């Protein structure tokens, strides 16, 4: 099948407008006869469901949590980007577009990113209208802060709880439609397969997670908004339940999976504390606005800190290596995440890690607290304030900006980050890869859409901070509602889709067979045993740095773990009750396939770009020595994989990326 991105013709800046002017529409009366299934009610799915229902479609929305309010989106801390230029610092939609394409290491589709930048400002207006309490400055205007990889302040935020507040906005918009009967909400339901009729997506099979009942649901189109697959690493900053099942099941039914190897390893997470941990915690990138990252300059100090003979606060400025400021003077601590993560790994690999495992660097707020404190003393007319007074005043400002994050750190690590620098280390956080979609956000299956983190998205090989919320809400509020209408306009005479057909019979049987297998297998090992094994292989061989040998080993090892899983997995309990182990078994089965495709994709991409660092492809001399080396001549394409049974047999389809408006350059943040 030819991979057609369906990008509209014409100048980049006019594409979206002329697209909207020329698509087919569904009249309001006909919308009442059309059903749409939305799987996932995080920010992407929640905003899509609310908007489609407001437009008049009958929406059936599904989530595995007990409420849309619990979607993983709630965890988003730092903020959401939009090109409003409220700071008057030179921002524009072009600059947001440019930063995003550059930040993604020139591996995203220009037309999609430009559209994203264009609609970004509408998202803020929409959310403010819903009552989302964005932070405001002294004069009452919406405040902004900076995120990595940009030289302007365009990030809107609500303390360190931006995702939660945005989700409450989307959830209230959904609730209005639930009350009107336009959204039928299926909480605690997990989609376990998609149903295709005559090549088109026409429904899903879902399990009621409370009763275990298997249900059939039909619709004229199906939208997948089920989030990312970072938990393929077992340990990540994602919610424990985040999984790839919906995305993987549709892949098996014909939706190509794009760039699975593009993962974001976030530089500022609380380091791992031991082998029995099941979750990692993010410290938001917003902290890099004020926190400075360093390790000791001298190895004696590293050892003294590790052995408890010295504290980080004992080290003078001269004894600290602010390595990001040293290596990247233009962007300093606000280099993009991939660059910051690799720099932390480089220092720790060289032996400068500051905790017992050698896998931690400092994120220090001392300079910011003193700077803010001095400013506050001046504003309050306090002459010659004592050092303690300056600290107290400065701490109050830092607390107002990031208080909940500091509290979280304090509770987890049992250290006061106002007094001693935080310890951080990179961890799996976000997946730029995902289900391939065209300009309409439609997958390679007709009538099957994919939005939010679940699609391969607009972020190329690396996502800039605060851009995931922007993309999810752009997809749900402002893009899908147009593009899906164009498709559904040809469905106005179809009528209800029946569920008593052989296609539904077959899909339901496959789902039931798998569930019955799990509860009857009586193996000797728990689901987590296999998930941890997979995660270890992924982290060690498909993690922050990858090479050919390791990737080949990873593929073979994952396959072996998968084979053992199908022999030895043990799932206690029964199929017709609430059974979290059964849910996990299905999800881990899918991760065990996705992990192998992930490694295969990483092996194929013999270049370094963004979050994918191939050790064979690094600059060997000059000022860029050690930095990632991209290969535009051979790899400026989206790798979209077609399922063919075993992950190793997947077939590669290339979407060549065209750059007409941006010149491809070596990414430099120096
Ligand atoms: C700790 C943390 C902090 C972050 N901070 C920021 C930030 O400050 N700014 C930013 O831009 N981005 C941030 N991100 C990224 C961002 O939060 C996510 O990319 C985004 O929220 C994903 O939204 P989503 O709607 O695509 O998916 P999710 O929010 O993950 O929602 C997935 C939905 O799908 C449902 N679901 C999944 N599988 C199934 C199934 N099989 N059947 C039925 N339902 C299913 C779930 O129930 C849920 O409703 C952060 C991420 C993390 C981990």
XYZ file of C-alpha atoms and ligand atoms in Angstrom:
723
model
C 0.000 0.000 0.000
C 1.381 3.424 -0.937
C 1.921 5.646 2.090
C 0.143 8.859 1.230
C 0.293 11.592 3.865
C -2.615 13.381 2.110
C -0.933 16.695 2.820
C -2.883 19.432 1.020
C -1.203 21.290 -1.806
C -0.340 24.995 -1.677
C 1.845 27.229 0.456
C 2.502 25.913 3.956
C 0.815 28.826 5.716
C -2.408 28.367 3.680
C -2.706 24.573 3.750
C -4.922 24.219 6.835
C -7.168 27.142 5.940
C -7.720 26.007 2.387
C -8.205 22.414 3.586
C -10.985 23.559 5.948
C -12.556 25.635 3.172
C -12.723 22.708 0.804
C -13.670 19.629 2.831
C -17.102 18.045 2.761
C -19.325 18.777 5.732
C -22.059 16.775 7.458
C -25.216 18.776 8.065
C -26.438 19.029 11.674
C -29.440 16.718 11.124
C -27.257 14.008 9.624
C -24.719 14.219 12.441
C -27.465 12.936 14.743
C -27.456 9.668 12.752
C -23.739 9.081 12.998
C -21.963 7.267 15.824
C -18.314 7.741 16.732
C -16.362 5.637 19.211
C -13.590 7.438 21.102
C -11.282 5.115 23.007
C -9.433 7.028 25.705
C -10.559 10.128 27.545
C -7.295 11.798 28.493
C -6.680 15.230 27.081
C -6.724 14.052 23.473
C -9.753 11.751 23.682
C -11.633 13.887 26.207
C -11.356 17.006 24.066
C -12.290 15.053 20.933
C -15.303 13.378 22.556
C -16.632 16.672 23.945
C -16.189 18.504 20.646
C -17.674 15.771 18.451
C -20.684 15.550 20.765
C -21.089 19.317 20.783
C -21.098 19.148 16.980
C -23.988 16.678 17.164
C -22.427 13.240 16.625
C -23.406 10.394 18.972
C -20.244 9.601 20.879
C -19.399 6.475 22.837
C -16.331 7.124 24.982
C -14.228 4.462 26.719
C -11.640 4.585 29.502
C -10.184 1.888 31.707
C -10.100 4.129 34.769
C -13.147 4.791 36.925
C -13.382 8.338 35.559
C -11.885 10.391 32.711
C -10.400 12.526 35.465
C -7.882 9.791 36.219
C -6.294 9.639 32.755
C -2.523 9.812 32.743
C -2.820 13.379 31.351
C -3.523 14.440 34.916
C 0.170 13.909 35.689
C 1.379 16.645 33.343
C 3.122 19.198 35.442
C 4.967 21.937 33.642
C 2.742 23.550 31.042
C 1.375 23.877 27.541
C 2.911 25.847 24.679
C 1.125 28.397 22.541
C 2.385 31.115 20.234
C 0.526 34.008 21.822
C 3.578 36.267 22.161
C 2.163 37.708 25.381
C 5.715 38.401 26.520
C 6.497 40.440 23.417
C 9.698 38.444 23.097
C 9.410 37.802 19.391
C 7.238 34.687 19.373
C 5.028 33.781 16.409
C 3.372 30.678 15.019
C 6.230 30.429 12.551
C 8.744 30.415 15.402
C 6.800 27.734 17.277
C 6.647 25.711 14.067
C 10.376 26.214 13.494
C 11.369 25.339 17.073
C 9.226 22.188 16.987
C 10.647 20.914 13.699
C 14.209 21.702 14.797
C 13.605 20.310 18.300
C 12.321 17.088 16.701
C 15.619 16.853 14.811
C 13.915 17.353 11.441
C 11.995 14.112 11.537
C 8.416 15.425 11.561
C 5.976 16.415 8.836
C 6.156 20.158 8.160
C 2.454 20.541 7.305
C 1.246 18.932 10.537
C 3.598 20.936 12.724
C 2.620 24.191 11.070
C -1.048 23.418 11.681
C -0.250 22.624 15.297
C 1.465 25.996 15.733
C -1.446 27.768 14.021
C -4.109 26.324 16.327
C -1.987 26.579 19.494
C -3.343 30.019 20.409
C -6.963 28.804 20.084
C -6.288 26.118 22.689
C -5.462 28.696 25.353
C -8.609 30.708 24.538
C -10.718 27.544 24.668
C -9.299 26.475 28.014
C -9.566 29.920 29.579
C -13.215 29.993 28.481
C -13.694 26.666 30.267
C -12.267 28.202 33.428
C -8.842 26.548 33.459
C -6.951 28.536 36.123
C -3.726 29.331 34.290
C -1.144 31.232 36.327
C -1.422 34.993 35.979
C 1.093 37.742 36.530
C 0.728 40.680 38.909
C -1.390 42.615 36.395
C -3.790 39.725 35.875
C -2.497 38.695 32.448
C -1.737 35.046 31.722
C 1.830 34.284 32.731
C 4.388 32.315 30.731
C 7.610 30.478 31.418
C 10.267 28.867 29.239
C 10.836 25.257 28.340
C 13.804 23.557 26.725
C 14.928 24.149 23.170
C 13.418 27.599 22.725
C 14.541 31.180 23.295
C 11.109 32.658 24.118
C 8.606 32.242 26.972
C 5.519 30.600 25.514
C 4.540 28.032 28.113
C 1.208 28.558 29.885
C 0.945 26.783 33.217
C -1.075 26.186 36.337
C 1.571 25.793 39.035
C 2.954 22.262 38.597
C -0.505 20.821 37.824
C -1.198 21.991 34.297
C -2.402 18.609 33.042
C -4.823 18.227 35.915
C -6.376 21.637 35.341
C -6.630 21.133 31.568
C -8.178 17.724 32.130
C -10.761 19.204 34.468
C -11.625 21.612 31.630
C -12.009 18.823 29.079
C -13.869 16.694 31.611
C -16.387 19.425 32.342
C -16.920 19.880 28.593
C -17.487 16.105 28.369
C -19.848 16.110 31.330
C -22.073 18.658 29.657
C -22.422 16.243 26.746
C -22.865 13.209 29.007
C -25.722 15.050 30.720
C -27.282 15.856 27.305
C -27.023 12.190 26.321
C -24.656 12.966 23.458
C -21.759 11.099 25.067
C -22.325 7.637 26.426
C -19.438 7.154 28.848
C -18.045 3.672 29.430
C -15.700 3.942 32.411
C -13.817 0.837 33.534
C -13.975 -0.591 30.008
C -10.897 -1.743 28.131
C -10.858 -1.972 24.368
C -9.323 -5.291 23.386
C -9.781 -5.220 19.629
C -11.067 -3.190 16.727
C -13.670 -4.605 14.355
C -13.271 -4.034 10.640
C -16.110 -4.458 8.156
C -15.287 -4.245 4.437
C -11.911 -2.749 5.314
C -13.392 0.018 7.464
C -13.231 0.382 11.243
C -16.802 -0.170 12.412
C -16.536 -1.012 16.084
C -14.609 -2.395 19.004
C -14.642 -5.290 21.433
C -14.338 -4.114 25.032
C -14.158 -5.843 28.390
C -16.158 -4.503 31.290
C -13.391 -4.484 33.889
C -15.800 -4.772 36.811
C -17.824 -7.770 35.642
C -15.495 -9.273 33.062
C -18.267 -9.183 30.457
C -17.145 -8.914 26.827
C -19.113 -6.299 24.892
C -19.564 -5.331 21.241
C -19.865 -1.675 20.268
C -20.352 -0.377 16.751
C -19.873 3.019 15.137
C -19.205 4.700 11.815
C -15.690 5.639 12.852
C -13.320 4.748 15.676
C -10.857 7.145 17.306
C -7.948 5.797 19.338
C -6.651 8.222 21.980
C -5.017 5.787 24.351
C -1.719 7.478 25.171
C 1.908 6.405 24.852
C 3.839 3.178 25.320
C 6.671 4.297 27.636
C 5.815 1.490 30.048
C 7.429 -0.926 27.615
C 10.478 -0.054 29.776
C 8.616 -1.245 32.918
C 9.984 1.739 34.840
C 8.868 5.112 33.512
C 7.240 8.336 34.587
C 3.978 7.171 33.027
C 0.987 6.092 35.063
C 1.177 2.426 36.064
C -1.787 1.576 33.826
C -0.516 3.317 30.677
C -0.260 0.708 27.957
C -0.068 0.076 24.242
C -2.832 -2.480 23.850
C -5.298 -0.465 21.777
C -2.528 0.892 19.536
C -0.979 -2.560 19.161
C -4.277 -4.309 18.445
C -5.091 -1.879 15.654
C -1.550 -2.348 14.335
C -2.288 -6.050 14.080
C -5.451 -5.221 12.145
C -3.668 -3.120 9.524
C -2.670 0.212 11.077
C 1.027 0.881 10.440
C 3.157 1.660 13.483
C 5.585 4.536 12.936
C 9.012 5.259 14.418
C 8.613 3.013 17.477
C 12.248 3.679 18.461
C 11.670 7.385 19.132
C 11.366 7.549 22.915
C 11.920 10.495 25.154
C 14.211 9.894 28.094
C 13.505 12.865 30.349
C 16.549 14.360 32.074
C 14.961 15.422 35.369
C 13.446 12.453 37.173
C 14.016 11.253 40.697
C 16.729 8.562 40.417
C 15.887 4.898 40.842
C 16.268 3.714 44.398
C 16.428 -0.051 43.979
C 15.271 -3.207 42.222
C 11.841 -3.363 43.786
C 10.574 -0.077 42.440
C 7.588 -0.059 40.106
C 7.383 3.604 39.142
C 9.581 6.633 38.513
C 8.690 10.233 39.288
C 9.217 13.229 37.079
C 10.503 16.561 38.301
C 9.054 18.918 35.709
C 11.231 20.517 33.069
C 9.888 23.879 34.231
C 12.351 23.517 37.113
C 15.159 24.055 34.628
C 13.982 27.685 34.327
C 15.445 28.269 37.771
C 17.441 25.161 38.674
C 21.067 24.799 37.607
C 22.427 21.347 36.817
C 25.868 20.344 38.021
C 28.211 17.627 39.248
C 31.463 18.131 41.180
C 34.478 19.088 39.077
C 36.847 16.882 41.075
C 36.603 13.156 41.582
C 37.695 13.491 45.244
C 34.560 15.546 45.910
C 32.390 12.960 44.133
C 33.775 10.234 46.373
C 33.474 12.394 49.507
C 29.803 13.097 48.712
C 29.050 9.450 47.990
C 30.680 8.402 51.238
C 28.864 11.080 53.234
C 32.038 12.970 54.141
C 30.852 16.076 52.284
C 27.520 17.625 51.382
C 26.854 19.260 48.010
C 26.353 22.571 49.786
C 29.986 22.350 51.009
C 31.284 22.780 47.466
C 32.181 26.302 46.294
C 31.130 27.622 42.873
C 34.639 26.891 41.547
C 34.349 23.255 42.597
C 31.143 22.694 40.603
C 30.848 21.769 36.949
C 27.683 23.323 35.512
C 28.186 21.112 32.508
C 25.164 22.224 30.464
C 26.119 25.892 30.837
C 29.696 24.952 29.945
C 28.856 22.870 26.887
C 25.812 24.767 25.595
C 26.233 28.440 26.520
C 23.385 29.675 24.257
C 20.668 27.464 25.803
C 22.397 26.494 29.056
C 20.139 24.503 31.382
C 17.283 24.801 28.899
C 18.692 22.617 26.135
C 16.165 20.085 24.793
C 15.551 16.920 26.761
C 17.502 14.537 24.556
C 20.588 16.758 24.772
C 20.281 17.225 28.561
C 19.751 13.482 29.140
C 22.777 12.466 27.121
C 24.902 15.072 28.883
C 23.864 13.664 32.292
C 24.661 10.147 31.121
C 28.033 11.297 29.810
C 28.988 12.777 33.219
C 27.702 9.743 35.119
C 29.418 7.304 32.735
C 32.615 9.268 33.363
C 32.189 8.545 37.075
C 30.829 11.875 38.336
C 27.386 10.636 39.461
C 26.639 11.846 42.971
C 24.583 9.085 44.588
C 25.446 5.551 45.653
C 24.558 4.032 42.256
C 26.531 6.734 40.421
C 23.399 7.654 38.477
C 22.457 11.117 39.696
C 23.340 14.764 39.072
C 22.291 17.864 40.998
C 19.509 20.309 40.164
C 20.241 23.301 42.356
C 17.996 26.265 43.205
C 20.409 28.220 45.382
C 21.222 30.861 42.747
C 17.543 31.376 41.894
C 16.460 31.622 45.526
C 19.136 34.247 46.184
C 18.325 36.166 42.998
C 14.586 36.246 43.773
C 15.305 37.038 47.439
C 17.410 40.104 46.595
C 14.744 41.346 44.173
C 12.000 40.880 46.768
C 14.041 42.692 49.430
C 14.381 45.657 47.061
C 10.652 45.580 46.234
C 9.806 45.505 49.925
C 12.244 48.309 50.724
C 14.402 46.170 53.017
C 17.905 47.655 53.086
C 20.911 45.393 53.712
C 18.861 42.244 54.291
C 20.618 39.369 56.053
C 21.480 36.265 54.042
C 18.737 34.389 55.921
C 16.166 37.042 55.068
C 17.167 36.957 51.385
C 16.826 33.176 51.416
C 13.441 33.320 53.108
C 12.094 35.847 50.597
C 13.517 33.937 47.638
C 12.208 30.615 48.878
C 8.681 32.029 48.976
C 8.888 32.902 45.262
C 10.255 29.489 44.310
C 7.551 27.874 46.434
C 4.830 29.852 44.669
C 6.140 28.677 41.301
C 6.933 25.047 41.986
C 5.710 24.319 45.527
C 3.930 21.047 44.773
C 6.972 19.654 42.947
C 9.271 20.471 45.850
C 6.809 18.857 48.242
C 6.642 15.732 46.071
C 10.446 15.495 46.001
C 10.627 15.976 49.751
C 8.090 13.207 50.378
C 9.812 10.717 48.068
C 13.476 11.393 48.867
C 13.084 12.732 52.412
C 15.371 15.706 51.744
C 14.440 19.387 51.678
C 15.215 20.632 48.151
C 15.049 24.255 49.306
C 18.117 23.532 51.420
C 20.019 20.893 49.475
C 20.056 20.405 45.699
C 17.678 17.840 44.192
C 19.213 14.693 42.731
C 17.953 13.814 39.273
C 18.624 11.284 36.521
C 17.072 10.586 33.097
C 14.077 8.223 32.846
C 11.674 7.058 30.154
C 8.922 9.600 29.838
C 7.202 9.939 26.479
C 6.962 8.147 23.167
C 7.200 10.154 19.963
C 6.594 7.002 17.923
C 3.112 5.555 17.598
C 0.392 4.718 15.144
C 1.071 6.250 11.726
C -1.548 8.800 10.671
C -1.988 10.969 7.616
C -2.768 14.703 7.617
C -6.375 13.807 8.535
C -5.144 11.886 11.601
C -6.473 8.717 9.947
C -4.454 5.514 10.206
C -3.870 3.155 7.301
C -7.296 1.649 8.102
C -10.274 3.591 6.737
C -12.375 5.234 9.428
C -9.804 4.481 12.137
C -8.230 7.606 13.624
C -5.475 8.028 16.163
C -4.803 11.178 18.205
C -2.682 12.415 21.112
C 0.392 10.582 22.326
C -0.844 7.349 20.748
C -0.129 8.563 17.222
C 3.375 9.096 15.844
C 2.682 12.722 16.304
C 4.211 15.977 15.334
C 7.310 15.785 17.475
C 9.685 13.955 15.157
C 12.551 12.269 16.968
C 12.356 14.406 20.117
C 9.491 16.285 21.766
C 10.033 19.726 23.183
C 8.622 20.245 26.661
C 5.004 21.427 26.968
C 4.227 20.306 23.409
C 2.393 17.067 24.200
C -0.544 18.786 25.854
C -0.622 21.219 22.950
C -0.697 18.393 20.417
C -3.311 16.334 22.276
C -5.664 19.276 22.631
C -5.003 20.521 19.092
C -5.929 17.070 17.772
C -9.049 16.790 19.930
C -10.490 20.304 19.944
C -9.367 21.703 16.617
C -8.187 19.144 14.048
C -10.093 15.857 14.292
C -13.535 17.521 14.438
C -12.886 18.830 10.893
C -11.054 15.901 9.373
C -13.456 13.224 10.614
C -16.413 15.162 9.226
C -14.912 15.007 5.764
C -14.777 11.197 6.054
C -18.195 10.787 7.671
C -19.897 12.908 5.020
C -19.948 9.782 2.847
C -21.586 7.740 5.628
C -24.811 9.677 6.066
C -26.916 6.996 4.382
C -25.236 3.978 6.000
C -27.533 3.641 9.005
C -26.701 1.866 12.271
C -23.837 -0.608 12.110
C -25.095 -4.018 13.303
C -23.003 -5.990 15.814
C -24.497 -9.440 15.084
C -22.179 -10.091 12.164
C -19.340 -12.524 11.504
C -16.730 -9.735 11.837
C -17.872 -9.031 15.405
C -18.160 -12.799 16.101
C -14.559 -13.385 15.022
C -13.110 -10.426 16.907
C -14.982 -11.345 20.078
C -13.857 -14.965 19.833
C -10.181 -13.965 19.528
C -10.506 -11.759 22.613
C -12.290 -14.446 24.634
C -9.772 -17.120 23.600
C -6.861 -15.015 24.840
C -8.555 -14.289 28.167
C -9.386 -17.963 28.665
C -5.816 -18.904 27.883
C -4.476 -16.545 30.550
C -6.752 -17.647 33.371
C -6.200 -21.336 32.589
C -2.465 -21.376 31.882
C -1.351 -21.969 35.482
C 2.256 -21.080 34.722
C 4.951 -20.553 37.323
C 5.768 -16.851 36.921
C 3.892 -13.631 37.498
C 3.114 -11.102 34.780
C 5.446 -8.582 36.427
C 8.311 -11.057 36.248
C 8.153 -10.864 32.440
C 7.473 -7.144 32.337
C 10.564 -6.435 34.458
C 12.705 -8.673 32.250
C 11.497 -6.849 29.166
C 12.103 -3.473 30.803
C 15.672 -4.387 31.723
C 16.493 -5.406 28.147
C 14.876 -2.254 26.798
C 16.744 0.042 29.193
C 20.128 -1.593 28.761
C 20.070 -2.247 25.016
C 17.392 0.044 23.574
C 17.733 2.918 26.057
C 19.587 6.221 25.966
C 22.329 4.874 23.683
C 21.983 2.021 21.193
C 24.318 0.061 18.942
C 23.952 -2.658 16.328
C 25.206 -5.490 18.510
C 22.984 -4.567 21.458
C 19.920 -4.120 19.283
C 20.336 -7.523 17.645
C 20.746 -9.080 21.074
C 17.694 -7.190 22.332
C 15.519 -8.545 19.513
C 16.560 -12.121 20.242
C 16.235 -11.710 24.021
C 12.779 -10.110 23.828
C 11.612 -12.916 21.569
C 12.867 -15.462 24.107
C 11.121 -13.677 26.987
C 7.928 -13.586 24.919
C 8.078 -17.309 24.240
C 8.647 -18.018 27.917
C 5.731 -15.697 28.778
C 3.272 -17.716 26.694
C 4.445 -20.910 28.402
C 4.917 -19.804 31.978
C 2.682 -16.854 32.718
C 0.468 -17.222 35.744
C -2.738 -15.223 36.047
C -4.645 -15.789 39.278
C -8.399 -15.287 39.566
C -11.086 -15.710 36.944
C -12.260 -14.004 33.775
C -15.645 -12.910 35.072
C -14.575 -10.652 37.882
C -12.432 -7.608 38.404
C -8.963 -9.016 37.773
C -6.067 -6.538 37.527
C -3.539 -9.341 36.874
C -5.563 -10.432 33.852
C -5.621 -6.843 32.564
C -1.863 -6.608 33.027
C -1.254 -9.927 31.255
C -2.902 -8.690 28.060
C -0.971 -5.448 28.183
C 2.394 -7.110 28.798
C 1.722 -9.593 25.975
C 1.435 -6.587 23.650
C 4.514 -4.842 25.100
C 6.479 -8.028 24.433
C 5.702 -7.726 20.728
C 6.035 -3.962 20.530
C 9.431 -4.098 22.307
C 10.860 -6.274 19.562
C 9.547 -4.026 16.791
C 10.994 -1.084 18.729
C 14.459 -2.678 18.652
C 14.055 -3.589 14.979
C 13.190 0.010 14.143
C 16.180 1.273 16.147
C 18.410 -1.188 14.308
C 17.127 -0.024 10.944
C 17.739 3.650 11.758
C 21.500 3.722 11.527
C 21.735 7.399 12.385
C 21.430 9.387 15.596
C 18.494 11.729 15.776
C 16.656 13.214 18.727
C 15.877 10.625 21.377
C 17.472 7.896 19.246
C 21.240 7.906 19.780
C 23.133 5.328 17.717
C 26.661 5.023 19.084
C 27.936 4.311 15.559
C 26.658 7.710 14.459
C 28.316 10.435 16.554
C 30.469 13.399 15.544
C 34.081 12.382 15.987
C 35.894 15.723 15.887
C 35.473 19.501 15.817
C 33.294 21.563 18.162
C 30.431 19.037 17.878
C 32.567 16.052 18.976
C 30.448 13.454 20.747
C 27.158 15.012 19.616
C 24.547 13.032 17.700
C 25.161 12.741 13.951
C 22.057 12.731 11.774
C 22.051 11.247 8.292
C 19.592 13.216 6.189
C 20.696 11.653 2.925
C 19.536 8.193 4.005
C 17.075 8.587 6.890
C 14.905 11.660 6.375
C 11.823 9.474 6.437
C 9.117 8.219 8.760
C 9.526 4.468 9.251
C 6.023 2.987 9.193
C 5.879 -0.743 9.936
C 3.274 -3.151 8.615
C 2.386 -6.117 10.809
C 3.178 -9.524 9.320
C 2.833 -11.991 12.200
C 6.097 -11.913 14.122
C 7.491 -8.437 14.962
C 10.777 -9.404 13.297
C 8.879 -9.933 10.018
C 7.286 -6.460 9.980
C 7.621 -4.694 6.645
C 9.023 -1.179 6.427
C 7.143 1.512 4.491
C 8.820 4.886 4.168
C 7.143 8.251 4.187
C 9.838 10.502 2.766
C 9.821 13.809 4.614
C 9.870 16.938 2.503
C 11.317 20.134 3.897
C 10.274 23.045 1.733
C 10.069 25.747 4.354
C 12.822 24.813 6.771
C 16.431 24.210 5.921
C 17.836 21.003 7.367
C 20.757 21.861 9.609
C 22.947 20.316 12.274
C 21.012 21.003 15.467
C 23.157 23.225 17.643
C 22.323 24.643 21.058
C 25.815 25.910 21.765
C 4.805 12.935 34.733
C 4.488 13.540 33.403
C 4.445 14.913 33.255
C 4.156 15.489 32.022
N 4.131 16.850 31.906
C 3.833 17.402 30.708
C 3.762 18.808 30.564
O 3.963 19.562 31.507
N 3.454 19.316 29.353
C 3.217 18.525 28.265
O 2.928 19.043 27.195
N 3.246 17.176 28.392
C 3.543 16.603 29.565
N 3.594 15.240 29.687
C 3.133 14.412 28.560
C 1.609 14.420 28.500
O 1.088 14.415 29.811
C 1.033 13.230 27.750
O 1.702 13.057 26.553
C -0.434 13.448 27.452
O -1.134 13.818 28.599
C -1.060 12.219 26.822
O -2.437 12.477 26.654
P -3.348 11.460 25.867
O -4.736 12.006 25.942
O -2.787 11.193 24.530
O -3.253 10.089 26.692
P -3.552 9.739 28.243
O -3.708 10.914 29.096
O -2.528 8.721 28.597
O -4.960 9.047 28.198
C -5.129 7.742 27.721
C -6.597 7.384 27.849
O -6.789 6.163 27.147
C -7.499 5.246 27.978
N -7.104 3.910 27.530
C -5.867 3.445 27.268
N -5.934 2.202 26.779
C -7.240 1.876 26.715
C -7.940 0.731 26.260
N -7.329 -0.324 25.737
N -9.292 0.744 26.387
C -9.949 1.825 26.887
N -9.329 2.945 27.285
C -7.996 2.962 27.193
C -7.147 5.616 29.378
O -8.158 5.172 30.249
C -7.099 7.154 29.262
O -8.392 7.671 29.350
C 3.905 14.660 30.911
C 3.948 13.272 31.054
C 4.274 12.722 32.286
C 4.414 11.255 32.379
